[in-house]
């Protein structure tokens, strides 16, 4: 059974991102309306989900996997400007064209809604409009904090910040606490981390090794990360609270 097929038999009530997604506040009758217009799409790692400027016939939520938002300049230079993690929303109601390239960084499954019916439902379903507003404001806060990460933080702080973002999101989606050791599979290659953080590959590898040597993180293989104490990682990230900047 493919990953996409495994979700096609899951109702909204049992969806793993239900508590965080755009439908989080929906009542039973509203979920039934969404069920009528939803469908799943799967993408392989490296596959483009939508090109910048292309018309968007759908919107939706990332169910599993991770995607990147990338902007390309006229001379061909590109910059990764954001990450989409499970429960993040893709597309913007009211806007017909995509503002960024959206590329699957890992194998990815999306719960999609046809754009026109979704926009109509937004107009008549305050729970959806309210949740989408909350998510948009969270995204704005995250963008402002990310400006601080890229503009003012050291390479070590950047790596620690990115790891803390992914750890907290993984804990939230899977409803795990942040007390005690936290383990997750890093969804980004070191090359992708370097691109996103504006660092060289060598710097990323060096700083990860330094965090491991100082016992801030533990690594099993190249991707499995264990954080013995979240407070220590947040200290390394230069954060003065555990609220973080991507929730």
Short mmCIF file of C-alpha atoms in Angstrom, two decimals, residues 11 20 24 44 52 71 74 113 125 154 176 188-189 207 232 245:
data_model
loop_
_atom_site.label_atom_id
_atom_site.label_comp_id
_atom_site.label_asym_id
_atom_site.label_seq_id
_atom_site.Cartn_x
_atom_site.Cartn_y
_atom_site.Cartn_z
CA UNK A 11 -11.43 9.99 8.11
CA UNK A 20 -3.26 21.54 14.00
CA UNK A 24 -8.86 22.05 13.64
CA UNK A 44 8.28 12.16 -4.45
CA UNK A 52 5.82 30.17 -9.07
CA UNK A 71 12.03 32.10 -4.89
CA UNK A 74 15.82 37.01 -12.75
CA UNK A 113 -9.18 20.85 -1.57
CA UNK A 125 -17.71 28.57 7.76
CA UNK A 154 25.89 32.73 14.47
CA UNK A 176 4.55 14.40 22.55
CA UNK A 188 16.48 17.71 5.53
CA UNK A 189 19.82 16.78 4.04
CA UNK A 207 28.50 22.82 13.61
CA UNK A 232 20.18 23.12 26.41
CA UNK A 245 9.24 30.92 16.44
#
